[in-house]
mmCIF file of C-alpha atoms in Angstrom:
data_model
loop_
_atom_site.group_PDB
_atom_site.id
_atom_site.type_symbol
_atom_site.label_atom_id
_atom_site.label_comp_id
_atom_site.label_asym_id
_atom_site.label_seq_id
_atom_site.Cartn_x
_atom_site.Cartn_y
_atom_site.Cartn_z
ATOM 1 C CA LEU A 1392 24.578 -2.756 1.201
ATOM 2 C CA ALA A 1393 22.972 -1.159 -1.843
ATOM 3 C CA THR A 1394 19.201 -0.948 -1.715
ATOM 4 C CA PHE A 1395 16.479 -0.565 -4.290
ATOM 5 C CA GLY A 1396 15.858 2.995 -3.089
ATOM 6 C CA GLN A 1397 19.514 3.948 -3.508
ATOM 7 C CA ARG A 1398 19.468 2.789 -7.119
ATOM 8 C CA CYS A 1399 16.266 4.769 -7.742
ATOM 9 C CA VAL A 1400 17.930 7.906 -6.424
ATOM 10 C CA GLU A 1401 21.091 7.223 -8.427
ATOM 11 C CA TYR A 1402 19.340 6.699 -11.753
ATOM 12 C CA GLY A 1403 16.437 9.090 -11.217
ATOM 13 C CA ARG A 1404 18.579 12.072 -10.324
ATOM 14 C CA GLY A 1405 17.209 15.327 -11.736
ATOM 15 C CA ALA A 1406 13.584 14.163 -11.964
ATOM 16 C CA ALA A 1407 11.028 16.633 -10.597
ATOM 17 C CA ARG A 1408 8.084 14.309 -9.924
ATOM 18 C CA TYR A 1409 8.302 10.757 -8.605
ATOM 19 C CA LEU A 1410 5.502 8.212 -8.098
ATOM 20 C CA GLU A 1411 6.098 5.330 -5.695
ATOM 21 C CA LEU A 1412 3.863 2.279 -5.253
ATOM 22 C CA GLY A 1413 3.534 1.559 -1.551
ATOM 23 C CA ILE A 1414 5.090 2.866 1.662
ATOM 24 C CA GLY A 1415 6.348 -0.447 3.022
ATOM 25 C CA HIS A 1416 8.715 0.162 5.929
ATOM 26 C CA GLY A 1417 9.220 3.764 4.837
ATOM 27 C CA ILE A 1418 12.936 3.313 4.103
ATOM 28 C CA THR A 1419 12.699 3.908 0.356
ATOM 29 C CA LEU A 1420 10.254 6.768 0.875
ATOM 30 C CA ASP A 1421 12.709 8.467 3.200
ATOM 31 C CA LEU A 1422 15.392 8.322 0.506
ATOM 32 C CA LEU A 1423 13.001 9.567 -2.169
ATOM 33 C CA ARG A 1424 11.629 12.529 -0.232
ATOM 34 C CA ARG A 1425 15.182 13.760 0.410
ATOM 35 C CA SER A 1426 16.133 13.379 -3.264
ATOM 36 C CA PHE A 1427 13.149 14.554 -5.344
ATOM 37 C CA PRO A 1428 11.153 17.819 -5.196
ATOM 38 C CA GLU A 1429 7.765 16.082 -5.353
ATOM 39 C CA VAL A 1430 6.920 12.505 -4.353
ATOM 40 C CA VAL A 1431 3.480 10.920 -4.714
ATOM 41 C CA VAL A 1432 2.817 7.586 -3.000
ATOM 42 C CA VAL A 1433 -0.072 5.199 -3.668
ATOM 43 C CA GLU A 1434 -0.831 3.097 -0.594
ATOM 44 C CA GLY A 1435 -3.669 0.667 0.065
ATOM 45 C CA ALA A 1436 -3.363 0.452 3.859
ATOM 46 C CA SER A 1437 -5.464 3.153 5.557
ATOM 47 C CA GLN A 1438 -3.350 3.051 8.715
ATOM 48 C CA LEU A 1439 -0.153 3.825 6.775
ATOM 49 C CA VAL A 1440 -1.878 6.570 4.807
ATOM 50 C CA GLN A 1441 -2.966 8.254 8.047
ATOM 51 C CA GLU A 1442 0.481 7.779 9.580
ATOM 52 C CA TYR A 1443 2.355 9.409 6.689
ATOM 53 C CA ALA A 1444 -0.180 11.990 5.497
ATOM 54 C CA GLY A 1445 1.314 15.449 5.972
ATOM 55 C CA ARG A 1446 4.517 14.140 7.540
ATOM 56 C CA HIS A 1447 6.748 15.615 4.815
ATOM 57 C CA PRO A 1448 5.897 18.772 2.840
ATOM 58 C CA ASN A 1449 7.007 17.342 -0.510
ATOM 59 C CA VAL A 1450 5.263 13.968 -0.096
ATOM 60 C CA ARG A 1451 1.627 13.397 -1.034
ATOM 61 C CA VAL A 1452 0.130 10.070 0.076
ATOM 62 C CA ILE A 1453 -2.935 8.804 -1.800
ATOM 63 C CA GLU A 1454 -5.034 5.902 -0.525
ATOM 64 C CA GLY A 1455 -5.790 3.487 -3.330
ATOM 65 C CA TYR A 1456 -5.047 0.141 -4.916
ATOM 66 C CA PHE A 1457 -2.248 -0.250 -7.438
ATOM 67 C CA GLU A 1458 -4.626 -2.034 -9.813
ATOM 68 C CA THR A 1459 -7.147 0.815 -10.014
ATOM 69 C CA PHE A 1460 -5.182 3.997 -9.309
ATOM 70 C CA ASP A 1461 -5.349 6.610 -12.052
ATOM 71 C CA THR A 1462 -4.483 10.276 -12.378
ATOM 72 C CA PRO A 1463 -4.099 12.884 -15.130
ATOM 73 C CA GLU A 1464 -0.608 13.597 -13.720
ATOM 74 C CA ARG A 1465 2.449 12.216 -15.480
ATOM 75 C CA PHE A 1466 5.701 11.282 -13.764
ATOM 76 C CA ALA A 1467 9.361 11.323 -14.740
ATOM 77 C CA CYS A 1468 9.994 8.323 -12.476
ATOM 78 C CA ILE A 1469 7.751 5.564 -11.154
ATOM 79 C CA GLY A 1470 9.019 3.130 -8.523
ATOM 80 C CA MET A 1471 7.773 -0.433 -8.018
ATOM 81 C CA GLY A 1472 9.937 -1.818 -5.256
ATOM 82 C CA PHE A 1473 9.119 -5.506 -4.715
ATOM 83 C CA VAL A 1474 5.523 -5.180 -5.842
ATOM 84 C CA LEU A 1475 5.220 -7.359 -8.940
ATOM 85 C CA GLU A 1476 5.868 -10.659 -7.165
ATOM 86 C CA HIS A 1477 2.819 -9.955 -4.941
ATOM 87 C CA VAL A 1478 0.088 -8.872 -7.379
ATOM 88 C CA ASP A 1479 -2.317 -11.098 -9.334
ATOM 89 C CA ASP A 1480 -1.503 -9.639 -12.758
ATOM 90 C CA PRO A 1481 1.915 -7.949 -12.980
ATOM 91 C CA ALA A 1482 1.564 -7.298 -16.725
ATOM 92 C CA ALA A 1483 -1.638 -5.324 -16.114
ATOM 93 C CA ILE A 1484 0.134 -3.235 -13.445
ATOM 94 C CA LEU A 1485 2.978 -2.497 -15.851
ATOM 95 C CA ARG A 1486 0.630 -1.466 -18.650
ATOM 96 C CA ARG A 1487 -1.359 0.797 -16.320
ATOM 97 C CA TYR A 1488 1.678 2.684 -15.051
ATOM 98 C CA ARG A 1489 3.305 2.837 -18.475
ATOM 99 C CA ARG A 1490 0.482 5.289 -19.301
ATOM 100 C CA LEU A 1491 1.457 7.493 -16.355
ATOM 101 C CA LEU A 1492 5.022 8.061 -17.537
ATOM 102 C CA ALA A 1493 5.978 11.510 -18.754
ATOM 103 C CA PRO A 1494 7.814 11.629 -22.109
ATOM 104 C CA GLY A 1495 11.256 10.197 -21.498
ATOM 105 C CA GLY A 1496 10.162 8.816 -18.125
ATOM 106 C CA ARG A 1497 11.384 5.619 -16.505
ATOM 107 C CA ILE A 1498 9.917 2.904 -14.289
ATOM 108 C CA PHE A 1499 12.226 1.443 -11.629
ATOM 109 C CA ILE A 1500 11.388 -2.128 -10.614
ATOM 110 C CA GLY A 1501 12.731 -4.275 -7.780
ATOM 111 C CA VAL A 1502 11.974 -8.009 -7.868
ATOM 112 C CA PRO A 1503 13.409 -11.293 -6.544
ATOM 113 C CA ASN A 1504 15.256 -13.624 -8.904
ATOM 114 C CA ALA A 1505 14.235 -17.287 -8.999
ATOM 115 C CA ALA A 1506 17.660 -18.206 -10.409
ATOM 116 C CA SER A 1507 19.657 -16.605 -7.609
ATOM 117 C CA LEU A 1508 23.067 -18.225 -7.137
ATOM 118 C CA HIS A 1509 22.076 -19.817 -3.820
ATOM 119 C CA ARG A 1510 18.960 -21.326 -5.410
ATOM 120 C CA ARG A 1511 21.002 -22.646 -8.341
ATOM 121 C CA ILE A 1512 23.422 -24.288 -5.926
ATOM 122 C CA ALA A 1513 20.536 -25.773 -3.921
ATOM 123 C CA GLN A 1514 19.047 -27.239 -7.105
ATOM 124 C CA GLU A 1515 22.419 -28.591 -8.258
ATOM 125 C CA CYS A 1516 22.950 -30.517 -5.007
ATOM 126 C CA GLY A 1517 19.383 -31.829 -4.853
ATOM 127 C CA LEU A 1518 18.011 -29.576 -2.119
ATOM 128 C CA LEU A 1519 15.636 -27.720 -4.455
ATOM 129 C CA ASP A 1520 13.792 -29.503 -7.237
ATOM 130 C CA ASP A 1521 12.478 -26.394 -9.020
ATOM 131 C CA LEU A 1522 13.953 -22.886 -9.159
ATOM 132 C CA HIS A 1523 10.412 -21.473 -9.190
ATOM 133 C CA ARG A 1524 9.365 -23.266 -6.004
ATOM 134 C CA MET A 1525 8.229 -20.992 -3.181
ATOM 135 C CA SER A 1526 8.596 -21.803 0.499
ATOM 136 C CA ASP A 1527 5.940 -21.456 3.176
ATOM 137 C CA THR A 1528 7.743 -18.281 4.266
ATOM 138 C CA ASP A 1529 7.444 -16.860 0.749
ATOM 139 C CA ARG A 1530 3.716 -17.517 0.779
ATOM 140 C CA ARG A 1531 3.335 -15.941 4.210
ATOM 141 C CA TYR A 1532 4.956 -12.817 2.798
ATOM 142 C CA GLY A 1533 2.384 -12.832 0.020
ATOM 143 C CA HIS A 1534 4.650 -13.887 -2.838
ATOM 144 C CA LYS A 1535 2.728 -15.252 -5.807
ATOM 145 C CA ARG A 1536 5.579 -15.974 -8.219
ATOM 146 C CA PHE A 1537 9.305 -16.446 -8.633
ATOM 147 C CA LEU A 1538 10.678 -15.536 -12.050
ATOM 148 C CA THR A 1539 14.189 -15.599 -13.450
ATOM 149 C CA TYR A 1540 15.913 -12.535 -14.899
ATOM 150 C CA GLU A 1541 15.034 -13.643 -18.444
ATOM 151 C CA GLU A 1542 11.412 -14.316 -17.496
ATOM 152 C CA TRP A 1543 11.079 -10.848 -15.965
ATOM 153 C CA ARG A 1544 12.542 -9.388 -19.172
ATOM 154 C CA GLU A 1545 9.953 -11.279 -21.233
ATOM 155 C CA LEU A 1546 7.138 -10.009 -19.004
ATOM 156 C CA LEU A 1547 8.320 -6.417 -19.401
ATOM 157 C CA ALA A 1548 8.497 -6.746 -23.175
ATOM 158 C CA ALA A 1549 5.003 -8.261 -23.299
ATOM 159 C CA ALA A 1550 3.716 -5.184 -21.407
ATOM 160 C CA GLY A 1551 5.198 -2.897 -24.076
ATOM 161 C CA LEU A 1552 8.190 -1.753 -22.047
ATOM 162 C CA ARG A 1553 11.858 -1.598 -23.053
ATOM 163 C CA LEU A 1554 14.550 -2.700 -20.640
ATOM 164 C CA VAL A 1555 17.018 0.181 -20.320
ATOM 165 C CA ARG A 1556 19.055 -1.269 -17.462
ATOM 166 C CA GLY A 1557 19.128 -4.631 -15.722
ATOM 167 C CA GLU A 1558 21.266 -5.044 -12.619
ATOM 168 C CA GLY A 1559 21.511 -7.260 -9.580
ATOM 169 C CA LEU A 1560 21.226 -5.741 -6.133
ATOM 170 C CA TYR A 1561 22.927 -8.481 -4.137
ATOM 171 C CA LEU A 1562 24.690 -11.770 -4.852
ATOM 172 C CA LYS A 1563 23.707 -14.409 -2.313
ATOM 173 C CA PRO A 1564 25.827 -17.579 -2.543
ATOM 174 C CA PHE A 1565 24.286 -19.299 0.516
ATOM 175 C CA THR A 1566 21.273 -18.957 2.780
ATOM 176 C CA THR A 1567 21.017 -15.925 5.045
ATOM 177 C CA ALA A 1568 21.737 -18.024 8.151
ATOM 178 C CA GLN A 1569 24.781 -19.648 6.541
ATOM 179 C CA ILE A 1570 26.207 -16.282 5.465
ATOM 180 C CA ALA A 1571 25.669 -14.832 8.954
ATOM 181 C CA SER A 1572 27.575 -17.755 10.505
ATOM 182 C CA LEU A 1573 30.691 -17.016 8.421
ATOM 183 C CA ASN A 1574 31.469 -13.689 10.127
ATOM 184 C CA LEU A 1575 32.591 -12.206 6.827
ATOM 185 C CA ASP A 1576 34.574 -9.004 6.427
ATOM 186 C CA ARG A 1577 32.405 -6.045 5.440
ATOM 187 C CA ARG A 1578 34.417 -5.773 2.217
ATOM 188 C CA VAL A 1579 33.071 -9.163 1.142
ATOM 189 C CA PHE A 1580 29.511 -7.836 1.245
ATOM 190 C CA SER A 1581 30.568 -4.815 -0.807
ATOM 191 C CA GLY A 1582 32.052 -7.237 -3.312
ATOM 192 C CA LEU A 1583 28.823 -9.226 -3.467
ATOM 193 C CA VAL A 1584 26.954 -6.021 -4.284
ATOM 194 C CA SER A 1585 29.453 -5.021 -6.980
ATOM 195 C CA VAL A 1586 29.431 -8.437 -8.651
ATOM 196 C CA ALA A 1587 25.632 -8.607 -8.497
ATOM 197 C CA ARG A 1588 25.338 -5.306 -10.353
ATOM 198 C CA ARG A 1589 27.237 -6.824 -13.282
ATOM 199 C CA CYS A 1590 25.682 -10.317 -13.081
ATOM 200 C CA PRO A 1591 21.905 -9.947 -12.698
ATOM 201 C CA GLU A 1592 21.233 -13.482 -13.972
ATOM 202 C CA MET A 1593 22.639 -14.855 -10.694
ATOM 203 C CA ALA A 1594 21.710 -12.064 -8.280
ATOM 204 C CA ASN A 1595 19.289 -12.635 -5.423
ATOM 205 C CA THR A 1596 17.298 -9.485 -6.204
ATOM 206 C CA LEU A 1597 17.047 -7.412 -9.363
ATOM 207 C CA PHE A 1598 16.858 -3.757 -10.296
ATOM 208 C CA LEU A 1599 15.156 -3.228 -13.660
ATOM 209 C CA GLU A 1600 14.810 0.155 -15.348
ATOM 210 C CA VAL A 1601 12.341 0.404 -18.236
ATOM 211 C CA ASP A 1602 10.814 3.037 -20.488
ATOM 212 C CA HIS A 1603 7.995 3.321 -23.036
ATOM 213 C CA GLY A 1604 9.892 1.311 -25.605
#
C-alpha cells in the first residue's frame, strides 16, 4: 500500500534539504534518507534522538519540540506525517514551519479524515452519531481532533498556506477487522489506494501538499 513517506519521495524528488517532524517508527525516515541528500529531523523524545543520532551520514537529528523549534536554515521540503491531529494548536505549527520554507518550497502533510467512507457508512446506519467523534483508542494514541478534508483545507488557508495537491492515501470502506476477514485479493487493495488518490473527500487518510501561497 502507498504510504505517506512514498508520496513525500514522489513529490519531493530533486530537493536537496528535507526537514521532517518526528521519527515515529522510523519507516518514513528510512525512505527519506535514501531519497534526499540531507535530512534534518526534529524529535522530542530523548531516547529516539540518542538511538538515531549518527546512524546515517546524511541524517541530522535535533532534540526539540515542534512548537518551539527554530533555525536559520531553510528547506525545500518539510514533512508533517500525522502530526497535526496530535498537537494543541495545528495552525500555529503550520505558521511556524511556513517561515522555514525555502523559496518555492513545499510542506507535505499526512492527516486522518473524519469523513472517511467507513465513518460515513457508520453514521448513515446509526452506528456513529458524529463524524468528528473520537474513540477511546484514538485518545490513547493522543489524537486531539478529527477534521474532514474541507476542514483541513480551511485550516491550511487560515495559516496562510495554499493547497497545491490534495490526495487520499487509502480508501477504507469498512473497519480494519471487517476488511481483514474478507480475504481480499491484493489487487483490491491497490484499487483502494488508486481510488483514494482521486477521491480525498472519502479517503481514510489524506496527503496534503502546500506552499507559501
